[in-house]
Amino acid sequence: MTGVPLIAARGIYKAFPGVQALDNVDFDLYPGEAHVLIGENGAGKSTLMKILAGAYHPDAGTIEVQGNEVKIQNPREAHSLGISIIYQEYNLVPFLNVAQNIYLGRAPRRQTPLLGALVDHKKMHADAETLLRSLNTDVDTHATVKFLGVAQQQMCEVAKAVSVNARVIIMDEPTAALTSREIEQLFNLIRLLKSKGIGIVYISHRLNEVHEIGDRVTVLRDGRYIDTKQVSEVTVDDMISMMVGRSIENLYPRNYREPGEMALRVTGLSSQALRLRHVNLNVRCGEIVGLAGLVGAGRTELAKAIFGAAPYDSGAVEIFGQPIEKNNSPAKMVRRGVGLIPEDRKSEGLALILSVAENVVMASLERLFPRSFVSGKKEASVVDGAIKDLAIATPSGKRQVQFLSGGNQQKVVLAKWLATNSRLFIFDEPTRGIDVGAKAEVHSLMDRLVAQGAAVLMISSELPEILGMSDRVYAMHEGRVVAEVPRAEATQERLLAYMMGQENGNTRNN
Amino acid sequence: METRATTEQTKSLPSLLQRVPAVAWVLLALIAFFAMLAPGFFTLGNFLNIAVQGSVLMVLALAATIVILTQGIDLSSGAILTFSGIIAVLSMQAGLPAPLAMLAGLLTGLACGALNGFLVSWALLPPFIATLGMQGVAGGLAVVLSRAGAIYADAPFFTFFGSGRLLIIPMPFVVAAVAYLCTWVVLYQTPFGSYIFALGGNEAGAALSGVRTKSWKFGVYVFAGLLAGVGGVVMAARLRAADPIVGVGWEFDAIAATILGGTSFEEGRGGIAGTIAGVALIAVLRNGLNVIGLATAWQAAVIGTIIIGAIVLDVLLKRKGILK
Ligand SMILES: Nc1ncnc2c1ncn2[C@@H]1O[C@H](COP(=O)(O)OP(=O)(O)OP(=O)(O)O)[C@@H](O)[C@H]1O
Ligand SMILES: [Mg+2]
């Protein structure tokens, strides 16, 4: 790379209580390039980016912006230096419209004398409109963000990042919640930004994206800088071994076997509020059944209805051959051996201010301690086992979950449900936002679960995961199960066609 | 697809009606009920009455709404209302001209709000605790300063705001309308307004966007305190007196009106338009129960039941998809 880098960070250190999050890390970015940053959960990627965006201050190290050394005190200063960031966490305000969100904190004021304190809505919407069009998107600037789809919300975040006249845009796992078509849209946007000379930092756990969008790739491991390479010079396997320090043989370890007793049978389930229409499906013990569909197809809603977390109008659910009375509660389902690992871990899966240990045992307190007295020893053995089994990166079981990296939080959710000894698991996006190493671990764990006779229903937006892990796949489209595809016949193209409603499969009713 | 869409349409209400919150239906039902039961209810005179009675609550409910939009709560607004009225009247008794005395009342509200804001933003107390403390402090000081009894003032400029009229419109109503307009401008026309929604919807996200969340949250409580001060002065002007317990329990009516109006504690959802309906419902209820002559002790229980009933109805209808 030649010329002056947009950003050059040298020798960055950052410690949090109990962890050295960054340990002498270097990073730079040139105009018009997409620099991909990869590393396992907790490697320090988000921390490094938050430092560049002024949200954290480094303990040591220097940052140069276009050749000048700077101290970035807060997000405002980062903006004025032309650095903006799309955080891993959701950062929009749900009940404001698109334009208000894009210009939050920087809304244009009226020019009329005396009215200078008021927002110039006309200008704001006109500016937002121009901006969104220049990004080739057709999001309505008056739409309330809460009611937009995930992809459009993402566009909104990108527009917000661009709107500060950014020369550097950092995207922390922007595709985690997007479907393949939406990802393509985002990539086109990134190419457009690159052609305007903007530098992009791109963080992702989807390594196949690296070659598609990246120019250079930097790898972090345990807070340490490993290497920076031209993307064209490395393979996915190279990246994996740099990330984990070893190579991973098989991302989808499956041992298929004859399915056993019926674990879950859903017949004719409909709900107007959840937009589910006459859903039929079943899962047997020893099986992993994939549930594919676009965002909004109703997969999460279906999972919640089955689990008793959302009401449905008609239909029947049977668990291990026993009919379940309509609109059961999650508490009863847990007692019947059903576990739901929800998609949105922050709001539904975890109590963020409680410790890892408290979260892990939360759903199994009654099982572990039938006499109602909590024994620290027993709890510790369960928790330590879980930390070891899932390789959760935490200094101890006592750490508050909110201080773990995103992927490790997801592992805690998994550990919590594994501790319940459930026999039917519904996984909703089990590996969203978790790194390859952990992904392989979660997958082999799922395989182990079904080997021990459990049944798994797995919702995933990653088709390779669906294809690699499932015995059978159901495809959903607009609230209906439109096809059931056995493993041997499942291909990416075929599933996509079903998911997009282009083809109607045989909806076998059994 | 076409046929399915139309069957869904016929099953539920037309979309315009779907947007009318349950509180509006309950309000209409109540008006019809009282009109049938008491002949004196459905008259222009009585509606002006309701408007006057609802005005102070409106001002207080505006404050409650913006605070709840930020996912906060203000339990001190009733006590601040009382305290501000006492200060205004005491200032007049001490010889201050009425306009200045009233200003002193408003400033009292503002100061109490500022203290709330400081406790919440910088002392990091939960709003529930901070404002509960303020309720005790302001309420207690009101009793001390008034020597536990009503105190009187009747300067014409002062009482004009309670019982005067602008053309035919009662002054308390004018004040409430002005307060509504100001709050509307703040909420929907200034950056501050967007930050209010942001504080409730995604405080961390707003901070990362460079919004000074602490200062603006402070501002929210200051504004709410000022509104409570306005309510207190108007109330005293109406009664030509300040009473140390006049505001007891008003914070609950204000919060109830807000919730009835569709503002919720989740993610900064809601707005002040709905609050009008909430206030109207409570004002109509209080007035109607008086007109039909229900004993005061029963009134509280009936009002509580209907408020909760209306909220439950709203939630149920929304869950069933009948209302939006
Ligand atoms: N605010 C914080 N307080 C304490 N520890 C923190 C904090 N933020 C991050 N950490 C710790 O610092 C380390 C690096 O975390 P970081 O979020 O940067 O990882 P990451 O590479 O982004 O991981 P992921 O892929 O899971 O998002 C982790 O061990 C995490 O637990
Ligand atoms: Mg991260």
CSV table of C-alpha atoms in Angstrom, one decimal, chain A residues 175-323:
chain,number,residue,atom,x,y,z
A,175,THR,CA,-24.0,-9.1,8.0
A,176,ALA,CA,-24.8,-11.1,11.1
A,177,ALA,CA,-28.5,-10.5,10.8
A,178,LEU,CA,-28.8,-10.3,7.0
A,179,THR,CA,-29.9,-12.9,4.4
A,180,SER,CA,-27.8,-13.7,1.4
A,181,ARG,CA,-29.6,-11.3,-0.9
A,182,GLU,CA,-29.3,-8.5,1.5
A,183,ILE,CA,-25.7,-9.2,2.0
A,184,GLU,CA,-25.1,-8.8,-1.7
A,185,GLN,CA,-26.9,-5.4,-1.5
A,186,LEU,CA,-24.6,-4.4,1.3
A,187,PHE,CA,-21.5,-5.5,-0.6
A,188,ASN,CA,-22.6,-3.4,-3.6
A,189,LEU,CA,-22.8,-0.5,-1.2
A,190,ILE,CA,-19.3,-1.1,0.1
A,191,ARG,CA,-17.9,-1.3,-3.4
A,192,LEU,CA,-19.6,2.1,-4.1
A,193,LEU,CA,-18.1,3.6,-0.9
A,194,LYS,CA,-14.6,2.2,-1.9
A,195,SER,CA,-14.9,3.8,-5.3
A,196,LYS,CA,-15.4,7.1,-3.6
A,197,GLY,CA,-12.1,6.7,-1.8
A,198,ILE,CA,-13.6,5.8,1.6
A,199,GLY,CA,-11.7,3.3,3.6
A,200,ILE,CA,-13.8,0.4,5.1
A,201,VAL,CA,-12.9,-1.7,8.1
A,202,TYR,CA,-14.9,-4.8,8.0
A,203,ILE,CA,-15.3,-7.3,10.8
A,204,SER,CA,-17.0,-10.6,10.2
A,205,HIS,CA,-17.0,-14.2,11.2
A,206,ARG,CA,-18.2,-15.3,7.8
A,207,LEU,CA,-14.8,-16.1,6.3
A,208,ASN,CA,-16.2,-16.7,2.8
A,209,GLU,CA,-17.0,-13.0,2.8
A,210,VAL,CA,-13.4,-12.0,3.1
A,211,HIS,CA,-12.5,-12.8,-0.4
A,212,GLU,CA,-15.6,-11.3,-1.8
A,213,ILE,CA,-15.2,-7.9,-0.3
A,214,GLY,CA,-11.8,-7.5,1.3
A,215,ASP,CA,-8.5,-6.2,0.0
A,216,ARG,CA,-6.4,-6.9,3.0
A,217,VAL,CA,-7.0,-9.0,6.1
A,218,THR,CA,-5.7,-8.6,9.6
A,219,VAL,CA,-5.9,-11.4,12.2
A,220,LEU,CA,-6.1,-10.9,16.0
A,221,ARG,CA,-5.9,-13.7,18.5
A,222,ASP,CA,-6.3,-13.3,22.2
A,223,GLY,CA,-5.7,-9.6,22.0
A,224,ARG,CA,-2.5,-10.0,20.0
A,225,TYR,CA,-1.7,-8.9,16.5
A,226,ILE,CA,-1.0,-12.0,14.4
A,227,ASP,CA,-0.5,-10.8,10.8
A,228,THR,CA,-1.8,-8.7,7.9
A,229,LYS,CA,-2.1,-10.2,4.4
A,230,GLN,CA,-3.3,-9.4,1.0
A,231,VAL,CA,-6.6,-11.2,0.7
A,232,SER,CA,-5.6,-12.7,-2.6
A,233,GLU,CA,-2.7,-14.5,-0.9
A,234,VAL,CA,-4.6,-16.4,1.7
A,235,THR,CA,-7.1,-19.2,1.7
A,236,VAL,CA,-10.0,-19.6,4.2
A,237,ASP,CA,-8.0,-22.4,5.8
A,238,ASP,CA,-5.0,-20.2,6.2
A,239,MET,CA,-7.2,-17.6,7.9
A,240,ILE,CA,-8.7,-20.2,10.2
A,241,SER,CA,-5.4,-21.5,11.3
A,242,MET,CA,-4.1,-17.9,11.9
A,243,MET,CA,-7.2,-17.2,14.0
A,244,VAL,CA,-7.3,-20.3,16.2
A,245,GLY,CA,-3.7,-21.2,16.1
A,246,ARG,CA,-4.6,-24.7,14.7
A,247,SER,CA,-6.6,-25.9,11.8
A,248,ILE,CA,-10.2,-27.0,12.1
A,249,GLU,CA,-10.9,-30.3,10.4
A,250,ASN,CA,-14.6,-30.2,10.0
A,251,LEU,CA,-17.0,-27.4,10.5
A,252,TYR,CA,-20.1,-29.6,10.2
A,253,PRO,CA,-19.3,-32.8,12.1
A,254,ARG,CA,-22.4,-35.0,11.7
A,255,ASN,CA,-23.0,-38.7,12.3
A,256,TYR,CA,-26.3,-39.6,10.9
A,257,ARG,CA,-28.4,-42.4,12.4
A,258,GLU,CA,-31.8,-43.8,12.4
A,259,PRO,CA,-34.3,-41.4,14.0
A,260,GLY,CA,-36.2,-42.7,17.0
A,261,GLU,CA,-39.4,-41.7,18.8
A,262,MET,CA,-41.4,-38.6,17.7
A,263,ALA,CA,-40.2,-35.7,19.8
A,264,LEU,CA,-42.2,-32.8,18.3
A,265,ARG,CA,-45.3,-32.9,16.1
A,266,VAL,CA,-47.0,-29.7,15.0
A,267,THR,CA,-50.2,-30.0,13.0
A,268,GLY,CA,-52.1,-27.2,11.4
A,269,LEU,CA,-50.7,-24.4,13.6
A,270,SER,CA,-52.1,-21.0,12.7
A,271,SER,CA,-51.9,-17.6,14.3
A,272,GLN,CA,-53.1,-14.4,12.8
A,273,ALA,CA,-51.0,-12.2,15.2
A,274,LEU,CA,-47.8,-14.2,14.4
A,275,ARG,CA,-48.8,-14.5,10.7
A,276,LEU,CA,-48.4,-18.3,10.7
A,277,ARG,CA,-50.6,-20.3,8.4
A,278,HIS,CA,-51.4,-24.0,8.9
A,279,VAL,CA,-47.9,-25.1,9.8
A,280,ASN,CA,-47.1,-28.9,9.9
A,281,LEU,CA,-43.8,-30.3,10.9
A,282,ASN,CA,-42.2,-32.9,13.1
A,283,VAL,CA,-38.9,-33.7,14.6
A,284,ARG,CA,-37.8,-37.1,15.9
A,285,CYS,CA,-35.2,-38.0,18.5
A,286,GLY,CA,-31.8,-38.4,17.0
A,287,GLU,CA,-32.5,-35.9,14.3
A,288,ILE,CA,-31.4,-32.4,13.5
A,289,VAL,CA,-34.1,-30.7,11.5
A,290,GLY,CA,-33.3,-27.4,9.8
A,291,LEU,CA,-35.8,-24.7,9.4
A,292,ALA,CA,-34.8,-22.4,6.5
A,293,GLY,CA,-36.4,-19.1,5.4
A,294,LEU,CA,-35.8,-15.5,4.8
A,295,VAL,CA,-35.9,-13.0,7.6
A,296,GLY,CA,-39.6,-12.4,8.3
A,297,ALA,CA,-40.7,-15.8,7.1
A,298,GLY,CA,-42.1,-16.6,10.6
A,299,ARG,CA,-39.4,-19.0,11.8
A,300,THR,CA,-38.8,-17.3,15.1
A,301,GLU,CA,-42.5,-16.8,15.6
A,302,LEU,CA,-43.1,-20.5,15.0
A,303,ALA,CA,-40.5,-21.4,17.5
A,304,LYS,CA,-42.0,-19.1,20.1
A,305,ALA,CA,-45.5,-20.5,19.5
A,306,ILE,CA,-44.3,-24.1,19.9
A,307,PHE,CA,-42.5,-23.1,23.1
A,308,GLY,CA,-45.5,-21.4,24.6
A,309,ALA,CA,-43.9,-18.0,24.5
A,310,ALA,CA,-46.5,-16.6,22.0
A,311,PRO,CA,-50.1,-17.5,21.6
A,312,TYR,CA,-51.6,-19.2,18.5
A,313,ASP,CA,-55.2,-19.5,17.3
A,314,SER,CA,-55.6,-23.1,16.2
A,315,GLY,CA,-53.6,-26.2,15.6
A,316,ALA,CA,-52.0,-28.9,17.8
A,317,VAL,CA,-48.6,-29.4,19.3
A,318,GLU,CA,-47.4,-32.8,20.6
A,319,ILE,CA,-44.3,-33.3,22.6
A,320,PHE,CA,-42.9,-36.8,22.9
A,321,GLY,CA,-46.3,-38.1,21.9
A,322,GLN,CA,-48.2,-36.2,24.5
A,323,PRO,CA,-50.6,-33.5,23.3
